mmCIF file of C-alpha atoms and ligand atoms in Angstrom:
data_model
loop_
_atom_site.group_PDB
_atom_site.id
_atom_site.type_symbol
_atom_site.label_atom_id
_atom_site.label_comp_id
_atom_site.label_asym_id
_atom_site.label_seq_id
_atom_site.Cartn_x
_atom_site.Cartn_y
_atom_site.Cartn_z
ATOM 1 C CA MET A 1453 153.672 -27.317 222.729
ATOM 2 C CA VAL A 1454 153.313 -29.499 219.662
ATOM 3 C CA GLN A 1455 154.293 -32.982 220.728
ATOM 4 C CA PRO A 1456 154.857 -35.927 218.421
ATOM 5 C CA ALA A 1457 152.466 -38.843 218.672
ATOM 6 C CA ARG A 1458 153.607 -41.821 220.722
ATOM 7 C CA SER A 1459 153.833 -43.894 217.539
ATOM 8 C CA PHE A 1460 156.311 -41.393 216.065
ATOM 9 C CA ILE A 1461 158.503 -41.542 219.183
ATOM 10 C CA GLU A 1462 158.379 -45.362 219.064
ATOM 11 C CA ALA A 1463 159.369 -45.312 215.387
ATOM 12 C CA ALA A 1464 162.281 -43.004 216.265
ATOM 13 C CA ALA A 1465 163.409 -45.373 219.059
ATOM 14 C CA ARG A 1466 163.307 -48.275 216.593
ATOM 15 C CA ALA A 1467 165.405 -46.220 214.136
ATOM 16 C CA LEU A 1468 167.976 -45.769 216.933
ATOM 17 C CA MET A 1469 167.944 -49.544 217.513
ATOM 18 C CA ARG A 1470 168.777 -50.032 213.816
ATOM 19 C CA GLY A 1471 171.805 -47.746 214.189
ATOM 20 C CA GLU A 1472 170.181 -44.768 212.459
ATOM 21 C CA LEU A 1473 170.294 -41.112 213.508
ATOM 22 C CA VAL A 1474 167.352 -39.313 215.135
ATOM 23 C CA ALA A 1475 167.087 -35.607 215.970
ATOM 24 C CA PHE A 1476 165.201 -34.842 219.162
ATOM 25 C CA PRO A 1477 164.400 -31.865 221.398
ATOM 26 C CA THR A 1478 165.941 -31.261 224.799
ATOM 27 C CA GLU A 1479 165.385 -28.368 227.180
ATOM 28 C CA THR A 1480 168.792 -26.915 226.185
ATOM 29 C CA VAL A 1481 169.157 -27.412 222.409
ATOM 30 C CA TYR A 1482 168.122 -30.100 219.911
ATOM 31 C CA GLY A 1483 170.362 -33.162 219.767
ATOM 32 C CA LEU A 1484 171.471 -35.426 216.905
ATOM 33 C CA GLY A 1485 171.143 -38.842 218.507
ATOM 34 C CA ALA A 1486 172.485 -42.340 217.917
ATOM 35 C CA ASP A 1487 172.647 -45.571 219.936
ATOM 36 C CA ALA A 1488 175.626 -44.886 222.213
ATOM 37 C CA ALA A 1489 176.416 -48.618 222.414
ATOM 38 C CA ASN A 1490 176.767 -48.919 218.632
ATOM 39 C CA PRO A 1491 180.138 -47.544 217.439
ATOM 40 C CA ALA A 1492 179.033 -47.477 213.767
ATOM 41 C CA ALA A 1493 175.964 -45.416 214.700
ATOM 42 C CA VAL A 1494 178.097 -43.002 216.752
ATOM 43 C CA ALA A 1495 180.487 -42.675 213.814
ATOM 44 C CA ARG A 1496 177.493 -41.549 211.721
ATOM 45 C CA ILE A 1497 177.014 -38.561 214.056
ATOM 46 C CA TYR A 1498 180.611 -37.466 213.534
ATOM 47 C CA LYS A 1499 180.274 -37.793 209.781
ATOM 48 C CA ALA A 1500 176.971 -35.874 209.661
ATOM 49 C CA LYS A 1501 178.312 -33.014 211.778
ATOM 50 C CA GLY A 1502 181.759 -32.887 210.204
ATOM 51 C CA ARG A 1503 183.054 -33.139 213.761
ATOM 52 C CA PRO A 1504 186.646 -34.252 214.452
ATOM 53 C CA SER A 1505 186.606 -37.798 215.821
ATOM 54 C CA GLN A 1506 188.576 -36.916 218.967
ATOM 55 C CA HIS A 1507 185.761 -34.639 220.220
ATOM 56 C CA PRO A 1508 183.613 -36.628 222.663
ATOM 57 C CA VAL A 1509 179.799 -36.658 222.632
ATOM 58 C CA ILE A 1510 177.402 -36.716 225.591
ATOM 59 C CA VAL A 1511 175.472 -39.901 226.438
ATOM 60 C CA HIS A 1512 171.837 -39.150 227.337
ATOM 61 C CA VAL A 1513 170.182 -41.486 229.815
ATOM 62 C CA ALA A 1514 166.570 -41.934 230.962
ATOM 63 C CA CYS A 1515 167.368 -41.758 234.679
ATOM 64 C CA ALA A 1516 170.280 -41.260 237.069
ATOM 65 C CA GLN A 1517 170.625 -45.011 237.807
ATOM 66 C CA ASP A 1518 171.465 -45.599 234.121
ATOM 67 C CA MET A 1519 174.685 -43.628 234.523
ATOM 68 C CA ALA A 1520 176.192 -46.722 236.197
ATOM 69 C CA ALA A 1521 176.116 -48.588 232.863
ATOM 70 C CA TRP A 1522 178.315 -45.943 231.216
ATOM 71 C CA CYS A 1523 180.568 -44.711 234.017
ATOM 72 C CA GLY A 1524 182.984 -46.450 236.368
ATOM 73 C CA ASP A 1525 184.005 -45.528 239.953
ATOM 74 C CA ILE A 1526 181.108 -43.072 240.260
ATOM 75 C CA PRO A 1527 181.885 -40.692 243.149
ATOM 76 C CA ALA A 1528 179.209 -39.678 245.682
ATOM 77 C CA GLN A 1529 179.316 -36.132 244.279
ATOM 78 C CA ALA A 1530 177.898 -37.383 240.960
ATOM 79 C CA TRP A 1531 174.860 -38.894 242.687
ATOM 80 C CA GLN A 1532 174.387 -35.705 244.704
ATOM 81 C CA LEU A 1533 174.398 -33.522 241.582
ATOM 82 C CA ALA A 1534 172.145 -35.958 239.723
ATOM 83 C CA GLN A 1535 169.689 -35.850 242.578
ATOM 84 C CA ALA A 1536 169.749 -32.049 242.726
ATOM 85 C CA PHE A 1537 169.639 -31.226 238.994
ATOM 86 C CA TRP A 1538 168.468 -34.238 236.942
ATOM 87 C CA PRO A 1539 166.522 -34.421 234.838
ATOM 88 C CA GLY A 1540 167.913 -31.091 233.713
ATOM 89 C CA PRO A 1541 170.573 -29.046 231.889
ATOM 90 C CA LEU A 1542 173.661 -30.535 233.561
ATOM 91 C CA THR A 1543 176.281 -32.854 232.055
ATOM 92 C CA LEU A 1544 178.663 -34.781 234.297
ATOM 93 C CA ILE A 1545 182.103 -35.887 233.126
ATOM 94 C CA LEU A 1546 183.034 -39.141 234.870
ATOM 95 C CA LYS A 1547 185.358 -42.082 234.301
ATOM 96 C CA ARG A 1548 184.247 -44.174 231.348
ATOM 97 C CA HIS A 1549 183.079 -47.689 232.235
ATOM 98 C CA PRO A 1550 185.792 -50.118 231.078
ATOM 99 C CA ASP A 1551 183.294 -52.026 228.889
ATOM 100 C CA VAL A 1552 182.158 -48.906 226.981
ATOM 101 C CA ASP A 1553 183.590 -48.343 223.509
ATOM 102 C CA PRO A 1554 186.091 -45.434 223.596
ATOM 103 C CA GLY A 1555 184.631 -44.040 220.320
ATOM 104 C CA VAL A 1556 181.753 -42.403 222.162
ATOM 105 C CA SER A 1557 184.112 -40.359 224.316
ATOM 106 C CA GLY A 1558 186.558 -39.409 221.587
ATOM 107 C CA GLY A 1559 189.047 -42.007 222.814
ATOM 108 C CA GLN A 1560 189.258 -40.423 226.282
ATOM 109 C CA LEU A 1561 189.086 -42.326 229.560
ATOM 110 C CA THR A 1562 186.199 -40.113 230.670
ATOM 111 C CA ILE A 1563 182.601 -39.927 229.465
ATOM 112 C CA GLY A 1564 179.911 -37.220 229.532
ATOM 113 C CA VAL A 1565 176.428 -38.201 230.787
ATOM 114 C CA ARG A 1566 173.222 -36.209 231.047
ATOM 115 C CA CYS A 1567 169.578 -36.910 231.834
ATOM 116 C CA PRO A 1568 167.494 -34.310 229.957
ATOM 117 C CA SER A 1569 164.148 -33.044 231.269
ATOM 118 C CA HIS A 1570 162.316 -32.331 228.016
ATOM 119 C CA PRO A 1571 159.263 -34.634 227.985
ATOM 120 C CA VAL A 1572 159.891 -35.769 224.385
ATOM 121 C CA ALA A 1573 163.537 -36.589 225.160
ATOM 122 C CA GLN A 1574 162.427 -38.431 228.293
ATOM 123 C CA GLU A 1575 159.879 -40.468 226.371
ATOM 124 C CA LEU A 1576 162.328 -41.317 223.594
ATOM 125 C CA LEU A 1577 164.952 -42.428 226.137
ATOM 126 C CA GLU A 1578 162.437 -44.517 228.077
ATOM 127 C CA VAL A 1579 161.092 -46.301 224.974
ATOM 128 C CA PHE A 1580 164.657 -46.856 223.752
ATOM 129 C CA ALA A 1581 165.718 -48.269 227.148
ATOM 130 C CA HIS A 1582 162.696 -50.572 227.077
ATOM 131 C CA LEU A 1583 163.624 -51.896 223.611
ATOM 132 C CA LYS A 1584 167.208 -52.468 224.777
ATOM 133 C CA THR A 1585 165.998 -54.441 227.803
ATOM 134 C CA GLN A 1586 163.804 -56.565 225.536
ATOM 135 C CA THR A 1587 166.829 -57.518 223.468
ATOM 136 C CA GLY A 1588 168.748 -58.386 226.638
ATOM 137 C CA GLU A 1589 171.159 -55.442 226.436
ATOM 138 C CA SER A 1590 172.111 -53.828 229.726
ATOM 139 C CA ARG A 1591 173.271 -50.477 228.408
ATOM 140 C CA ALA A 1592 170.760 -47.909 227.102
ATOM 141 C CA GLY A 1593 171.930 -44.442 226.182
ATOM 142 C CA VAL A 1594 171.631 -42.025 223.300
ATOM 143 C CA ALA A 1595 174.833 -40.298 222.237
ATOM 144 C CA ALA A 1596 173.906 -36.813 221.078
ATOM 145 C CA PRO A 1597 175.792 -33.643 220.343
ATOM 146 C CA SER A 1598 173.857 -30.513 219.399
ATOM 147 C CA ALA A 1599 172.186 -31.044 216.003
ATOM 148 C CA ASN A 1600 174.264 -28.540 214.042
ATOM 149 C CA ARG A 1601 177.247 -28.723 211.719
ATOM 150 C CA PHE A 1602 180.539 -28.473 213.602
ATOM 151 C CA GLY A 1603 181.287 -24.938 214.840
ATOM 152 C CA ARG A 1604 177.879 -23.515 213.884
ATOM 153 C CA VAL A 1605 175.003 -22.219 215.983
ATOM 154 C CA SER A 1606 173.126 -24.912 217.946
ATOM 155 C CA PRO A 1607 169.472 -25.517 216.972
ATOM 156 C CA THR A 1608 166.717 -24.563 219.406
ATOM 157 C CA SER A 1609 163.745 -25.622 217.259
ATOM 158 C CA ALA A 1610 162.849 -28.454 214.888
ATOM 159 C CA PRO A 1611 162.951 -26.152 211.807
ATOM 160 C CA HIS A 1612 166.553 -25.210 212.730
ATOM 161 C CA VAL A 1613 167.488 -28.906 212.607
ATOM 162 C CA GLN A 1614 165.701 -29.338 209.293
ATOM 163 C CA GLN A 1615 167.758 -26.442 207.884
ATOM 164 C CA GLU A 1616 171.060 -27.833 209.227
ATOM 165 C CA PHE A 1617 170.503 -31.385 208.010
ATOM 166 C CA ALA A 1618 168.152 -31.004 205.034
ATOM 167 C CA ASP A 1619 169.984 -33.862 203.284
ATOM 168 C CA LEU A 1620 169.516 -36.324 206.156
ATOM 169 C CA VAL A 1621 165.881 -35.287 206.617
ATOM 170 C CA ALA A 1622 165.289 -35.834 202.898
ATOM 171 C CA HIS A 1623 166.666 -39.350 203.390
ATOM 172 C CA GLY A 1624 164.160 -40.034 206.167
ATOM 173 C CA MET A 1625 165.915 -39.045 209.403
ATOM 174 C CA PRO A 1626 163.206 -38.461 212.029
ATOM 175 C CA VAL A 1627 163.180 -35.003 213.633
ATOM 176 C CA LEU A 1628 161.026 -35.117 216.753
ATOM 177 C CA GLU A 1629 159.119 -31.887 217.330
ATOM 178 C CA GLY A 1630 159.355 -30.367 220.796
ATOM 179 C CA GLY A 1631 158.771 -26.655 220.380
ATOM 180 C CA ASP A 1632 161.392 -24.025 221.169
ATOM 181 C CA SER A 1633 164.061 -25.249 223.621
ATOM 182 C CA GLU A 1634 163.284 -23.647 226.954
ATOM 183 C CA VAL A 1635 166.851 -22.978 228.156
ATOM 184 C CA GLY A 1636 168.276 -22.249 224.704
ATOM 185 C CA ILE A 1637 171.977 -22.720 225.485
ATOM 186 C CA GLU A 1638 173.802 -26.022 226.009
ATOM 187 C CA SER A 1639 174.028 -27.776 229.376
ATOM 188 C CA THR A 1640 176.468 -26.812 232.095
ATOM 189 C CA ILE A 1641 179.377 -29.305 232.026
ATOM 190 C CA VAL A 1642 181.029 -30.277 235.298
ATOM 191 C CA ASP A 1643 184.090 -32.511 235.472
ATOM 192 C CA LEU A 1644 184.077 -34.920 238.417
ATOM 193 C CA SER A 1645 186.412 -37.435 236.814
ATOM 194 C CA SER A 1646 189.289 -36.943 239.242
ATOM 195 C CA VAL A 1647 187.525 -35.973 242.495
ATOM 196 C CA ASP A 1648 188.126 -39.429 243.969
ATOM 197 C CA GLN A 1649 191.897 -38.828 243.595
ATOM 198 C CA GLY A 1650 191.631 -35.427 245.259
ATOM 199 C CA GLY A 1651 191.093 -33.529 241.973
ATOM 200 C CA ASP A 1652 188.941 -30.408 241.701
ATOM 201 C CA VAL A 1653 185.319 -30.128 240.672
ATOM 202 C CA ALA A 1654 185.761 -28.160 237.433
ATOM 203 C CA LEU A 1655 183.283 -26.212 235.337
ATOM 204 C CA LEU A 1656 184.086 -27.025 231.696
ATOM 205 C CA ARG A 1657 181.174 -25.147 230.111
ATOM 206 C CA PRO A 1658 178.903 -22.608 231.852
ATOM 207 C CA GLY A 1659 175.151 -22.988 231.359
ATOM 208 C CA ALA A 1660 171.814 -22.458 233.050
ATOM 209 C CA ILE A 1661 172.971 -24.246 236.209
ATOM 210 C CA SER A 1662 175.631 -21.986 237.695
ATOM 211 C CA ALA A 1663 178.948 -22.839 239.369
ATOM 212 C CA GLU A 1664 177.452 -21.328 242.542
ATOM 213 C CA GLN A 1665 174.535 -23.796 242.449
ATOM 214 C CA ILE A 1666 176.933 -26.742 241.987
ATOM 215 C CA SER A 1667 179.131 -25.467 244.764
ATOM 216 C CA ALA A 1668 176.141 -25.047 247.104
ATOM 217 C CA VAL A 1669 175.189 -28.723 246.646
ATOM 218 C CA LEU A 1670 178.710 -30.172 246.915
ATOM 219 C CA LYS A 1671 179.927 -27.707 249.540
ATOM 220 C CA VAL A 1672 183.284 -27.322 247.775
ATOM 221 C CA PRO A 1673 184.538 -24.594 245.434
ATOM 222 C CA VAL A 1674 184.082 -25.163 241.698
ATOM 223 C CA VAL A 1675 187.126 -24.203 239.667
ATOM 224 C CA GLY A 1676 187.173 -22.952 236.066
ATOM 225 C CA HIS A 1677 188.587 -24.726 233.028
ATOM 226 C CA GLN A 1678 192.038 -26.176 233.823
ATOM 227 C CA ALA A 1679 194.939 -26.861 231.495
ATOM 228 C CA SER A 1680 194.589 -30.502 232.543
ATOM 229 C CA SER A 1681 190.790 -30.548 231.988
ATOM 230 C CA PRO A 1682 189.390 -32.883 229.369
ATOM 231 C CA ARG A 1683 188.868 -31.459 225.880
ATOM 232 C CA VAL A 1684 185.521 -29.777 225.186
ATOM 233 C CA SER A 1685 184.732 -28.729 221.650
ATOM 234 C CA GLY A 1686 182.386 -25.997 222.868
ATOM 235 C CA ALA A 1687 185.451 -24.660 224.680
ATOM 236 C CA LEU A 1688 187.272 -23.876 221.439
ATOM 237 C CA LYS A 1689 187.821 -20.137 221.332
ATOM 238 C CA ALA A 1690 185.708 -19.679 218.198
ATOM 239 C CA HIS A 1691 182.425 -21.608 218.196
ATOM 240 C CA TYR A 1692 178.676 -21.110 217.960
ATOM 241 C CA ALA A 1693 179.144 -18.692 215.062
ATOM 242 C CA PRO A 1694 176.575 -17.478 212.540
ATOM 243 C CA SER A 1695 177.755 -16.569 209.017
ATOM 244 C CA THR A 1696 177.151 -12.847 209.567
ATOM 245 C CA PRO A 1697 180.299 -11.191 210.960
ATOM 246 C CA LEU A 1698 179.630 -10.000 214.472
ATOM 247 C CA ALA A 1699 181.436 -8.112 217.204
ATOM 248 C CA LEU A 1700 180.758 -7.564 220.896
ATOM 249 C CA CYS A 1701 180.702 -4.061 222.262
ATOM 250 C CA GLY A 1702 180.305 -2.517 225.730
ATOM 251 C CA SER A 1703 177.044 -0.618 226.355
ATOM 252 C CA ASP A 1704 178.807 2.752 226.663
ATOM 253 C CA ALA A 1705 180.643 2.442 223.366
ATOM 254 C CA LEU A 1706 177.682 1.135 221.359
ATOM 255 C CA ALA A 1707 176.547 4.438 219.796
ATOM 256 C CA SER A 1708 180.056 5.429 218.697
ATOM 257 C CA ARG A 1709 180.798 1.924 217.323
ATOM 258 C CA VAL A 1710 177.595 2.070 215.289
ATOM 259 C CA SER A 1711 178.609 5.438 213.780
ATOM 260 C CA ALA A 1712 182.122 4.189 213.043
ATOM 261 C CA TRP A 1713 180.775 1.056 211.346
ATOM 262 C CA LEU A 1714 178.318 3.014 209.202
ATOM 263 C CA SER A 1715 180.997 5.428 208.013
ATOM 264 C CA SER A 1716 183.315 2.613 206.942
ATOM 265 C CA HIS A 1717 180.914 -0.014 205.557
ATOM 266 C CA GLU A 1718 178.293 -0.464 202.891
ATOM 267 C CA GLY A 1719 175.087 -2.340 203.636
ATOM 268 C CA ARG A 1720 173.067 -2.714 206.778
ATOM 269 C CA LEU A 1721 174.165 -3.312 210.353
ATOM 270 C CA ALA A 1722 172.176 -5.241 212.964
ATOM 271 C CA VAL A 1723 172.452 -3.888 216.508
ATOM 272 C CA ILE A 1724 171.506 -6.460 219.132
ATOM 273 C CA ALA A 1725 170.908 -4.774 222.484
ATOM 274 C CA ARG A 1726 168.818 -4.963 225.649
ATOM 275 C CA ASP A 1727 167.584 -1.366 225.395
ATOM 276 C CA ARG A 1728 166.176 0.572 222.475
ATOM 277 C CA MET A 1729 168.584 2.997 220.810
ATOM 278 C CA SER A 1730 167.650 6.628 221.383
ATOM 279 C CA SER A 1731 167.454 7.015 217.601
ATOM 280 C CA VAL A 1732 167.914 4.337 214.968
ATOM 281 C CA PRO A 1733 170.189 5.565 212.138
ATOM 282 C CA PRO A 1734 169.373 4.642 208.541
ATOM 283 C CA ARG A 1735 170.888 1.254 207.514
ATOM 284 C CA VAL A 1736 170.613 0.010 211.122
ATOM 285 C CA VAL A 1737 168.316 -2.885 212.027
ATOM 286 C CA GLU A 1738 167.576 -2.852 215.729
ATOM 287 C CA VAL A 1739 167.151 -6.266 217.385
ATOM 288 C CA LEU A 1740 165.842 -5.992 220.937
ATOM 289 C CA MET A 1741 166.828 -8.679 223.465
ATOM 290 C CA PRO A 1742 165.376 -9.417 226.937
ATOM 291 C CA GLY A 1743 167.012 -7.894 230.014
ATOM 292 C CA ASP A 1744 166.771 -11.189 231.928
ATOM 293 C CA ALA A 1745 169.609 -13.724 231.491
ATOM 294 C CA GLY A 1746 167.325 -16.775 231.206
ATOM 295 C CA ALA A 1747 165.069 -15.156 228.617
ATOM 296 C CA PHE A 1748 168.139 -13.864 226.714
ATOM 297 C CA GLY A 1749 169.594 -17.398 226.582
ATOM 298 C CA HIS A 1750 166.272 -18.765 225.364
ATOM 299 C CA GLU A 1751 166.318 -16.374 222.378
ATOM 300 C CA LEU A 1752 170.056 -16.190 221.701
ATOM 301 C CA TYR A 1753 170.577 -18.864 219.026
ATOM 302 C CA ALA A 1754 167.345 -18.128 217.183
ATOM 303 C CA THR A 1755 168.504 -14.491 217.035
ATOM 304 C CA LEU A 1756 171.942 -15.456 215.693
ATOM 305 C CA ARG A 1757 170.279 -17.579 213.017
ATOM 306 C CA LYS A 1758 167.906 -14.753 212.135
ATOM 307 C CA LEU A 1759 170.937 -12.532 211.525
ATOM 308 C CA ASP A 1760 171.892 -14.680 208.583
ATOM 309 C CA GLU A 1761 168.357 -14.367 207.192
ATOM 310 C CA LEU A 1762 168.235 -10.573 207.638
ATOM 311 C CA GLY A 1763 170.913 -10.160 204.990
ATOM 312 C CA VAL A 1764 172.856 -7.593 207.027
ATOM 313 C CA ALA A 1765 176.558 -6.971 206.340
ATOM 314 C CA GLY A 1766 177.523 -7.130 210.017
ATOM 315 C CA ALA A 1767 176.221 -7.140 213.566
ATOM 316 C CA LEU A 1768 177.168 -5.459 216.809
ATOM 317 C CA ILE A 1769 176.040 -7.135 220.020
ATOM 318 C CA GLU A 1770 175.864 -5.232 223.267
ATOM 319 C CA GLN A 1771 177.968 -7.037 225.902
ATOM 320 C CA VAL A 1772 175.952 -8.604 228.735
ATOM 321 C CA PRO A 1773 176.591 -8.020 232.468
ATOM 322 C CA ASP A 1774 179.633 -9.667 234.053
ATOM 323 C CA GLU A 1775 177.481 -11.501 236.616
ATOM 324 C CA ALA A 1776 177.067 -15.181 237.536
ATOM 325 C CA ALA A 1777 173.565 -15.402 236.027
ATOM 326 C CA TRP A 1778 174.917 -14.274 232.656
ATOM 327 C CA ALA A 1779 177.997 -16.574 232.558
ATOM 328 C CA GLY A 1780 176.513 -19.030 230.030
ATOM 329 C CA VAL A 1781 175.255 -16.342 227.657
ATOM 330 C CA ARG A 1782 178.468 -14.351 227.970
ATOM 331 C CA ASP A 1783 180.539 -17.423 227.123
ATOM 332 C CA ARG A 1784 178.510 -18.154 223.953
ATOM 333 C CA LEU A 1785 178.601 -14.509 222.799
ATOM 334 C CA THR A 1786 182.357 -14.328 223.328
ATOM 335 C CA ARG A 1787 182.941 -17.488 221.302
ATOM 336 C CA ALA A 1788 180.545 -16.465 218.528
ATOM 337 C CA ALA A 1789 182.384 -13.135 218.184
ATOM 338 C CA ALA A 1790 185.824 -14.794 218.416
ATOM 339 C CA ALA A 1791 185.159 -16.473 215.088
ATOM 340 C CA PHE A 1792 185.435 -13.021 213.481
ATOM 341 C CA GLU A 1793 188.280 -11.536 215.470
ATOM 342 C CA GLY A 1794 190.394 -9.420 213.182
ATOM 343 C CA ASP A 1795 187.537 -9.388 210.676
ATOM 344 C CA ARG A 1796 186.918 -5.769 209.754
ATOM 345 C CA ALA A 1797 183.406 -6.464 208.486
ATOM 346 C CA ALA A 1798 182.221 -6.910 212.059
ATOM 347 C CA ASP A 1799 184.386 -4.248 213.560
HETATM 348 O O1 TXA B 140 172.858 -29.332 226.250
HETATM 349 C C1 TXA B 140 173.626 -30.147 225.772
HETATM 350 O O2 TXA B 140 174.590 -30.609 226.389
HETATM 351 C C2 TXA B 140 173.351 -30.598 224.339
HETATM 352 C C3 TXA B 140 172.079 -31.434 224.310
HETATM 353 C C4 TXA B 140 171.806 -32.042 222.968
HETATM 354 O O3 TXA B 140 172.114 -32.377 225.326
HETATM 355 N N1 TXA B 140 174.451 -31.322 223.814
HETATM 356 C C5 TXA B 140 175.610 -30.738 223.492
HETATM 357 O O4 TXA B 140 176.487 -31.597 222.894
HETATM 358 O O5 TXA B 140 175.842 -29.565 223.688
HETATM 359 P P1 TXA B 140 177.812 -31.120 222.131
HETATM 360 O O6 TXA B 140 178.435 -32.359 221.597
HETATM 361 O O7 TXA B 140 177.494 -30.054 221.171
HETATM 362 O O8 TXA B 140 178.687 -30.624 223.290
HETATM 363 C C6 TXA B 140 179.122 -31.576 224.206
HETATM 364 C C7 TXA B 140 180.300 -31.077 224.919
HETATM 365 C C8 TXA B 140 181.445 -30.965 223.978
HETATM 366 O O9 TXA B 140 182.057 -29.707 224.184
HETATM 367 C C9 TXA B 140 182.315 -32.122 224.395
HETATM 368 O O10 TXA B 140 183.657 -31.872 224.169
HETATM 369 C C10 TXA B 140 181.975 -32.252 225.864
HETATM 370 O O11 TXA B 140 180.624 -32.017 225.920
HETATM 371 N N2 TXA B 140 182.230 -33.597 226.344
HETATM 372 C C11 TXA B 140 181.540 -34.721 226.119
HETATM 373 N N3 TXA B 140 182.138 -35.786 226.668
HETATM 374 C C12 TXA B 140 183.238 -35.322 227.273
HETATM 375 C C13 TXA B 140 184.309 -35.907 227.993
HETATM 376 N N4 TXA B 140 184.376 -37.205 228.195
HETATM 377 N N5 TXA B 140 185.261 -35.107 228.448
HETATM 378 C C14 TXA B 140 185.215 -33.788 228.224
HETATM 379 N N6 TXA B 140 184.262 -33.164 227.535
HETATM 380 C C15 TXA B 140 183.301 -33.919 227.069
HETATM 381 MG MG1 MG B 141 177.542 -28.335 220.055
#
């Protein structure tokens, strides 16, 4: 993996200290970071992404102990999950510490925290925490949503970020290089904010760490998204969408859907599937995906971005298995396709 020089990471940490934005790699997707303790810097993230201000961002910390600076009344379950899965692709929703500015959590009483495992993210967070300590500040955290414009596909490589934010990069925003994100889809989000009042442990966003894994550590059931659950922008029905219209299709119906599309549309159609088609009709571009859920997730967003570059008129994606290991990928595919529901170009 290409890794930025230490001096570049230090320069990025100093940019964060000045309230500037920095894009950095994580094992899930690339993040657009700002000093979480600086409301003006956090506001810059919202402006850059075009994200509504009531949508909260995740605070990234260097180690589990640092969660205490951002969260109040931390339940034992949070420490258990941190011990089992951090650093790693898991975000915990907890009560916001009373001294933390509400802006970082979209005005909510809760806050999302995560300790990422990517070595570049770790190094950036450690250097940043060190600089904060030197200035006598007790709270070190980097607020970072995925480094994409609101509603679009998350970036899983530095060039993706450079495409999304060419204007900011041209104005000097550092983009730390960290290779292709290993996991490729965003962290699992688990809400623990009401467990101390007898509330459920709720899965707000599926990801590489499954509900079953969480449940096995906590020894309680993990419930799905509740009406009372905190807002999650990734939980909007339509999200993660490329510009190319796309539709999901069961494996059995794929061949007939391809024929129907070709007879009613001009241009080319991309077919994204886990097996080769028995014969590839003219005007069809076959895009082969891995049969393993982890490998599929790793490639998913780069594939969706490539769709836009292929110049196809539409895309059909073969539905993935309805199994726990595929929950994260299935969720992202469903939301990407939902952006085009009722759109004949993808149908
Ligand atoms: O893998 C990830 O989590 C990546 C990397 C960069 O760490 N970040 C990411 O951030 O996916 P973003 O902003 O694209 O998605 C964060 C999700 C949003 O859906 C947001 O609503 C939810 O986390 N979230 C953050 N704080 C929350 C809170 N206090 N309550 C409920 N949801 C929260
Ligand atoms: Mg996002």
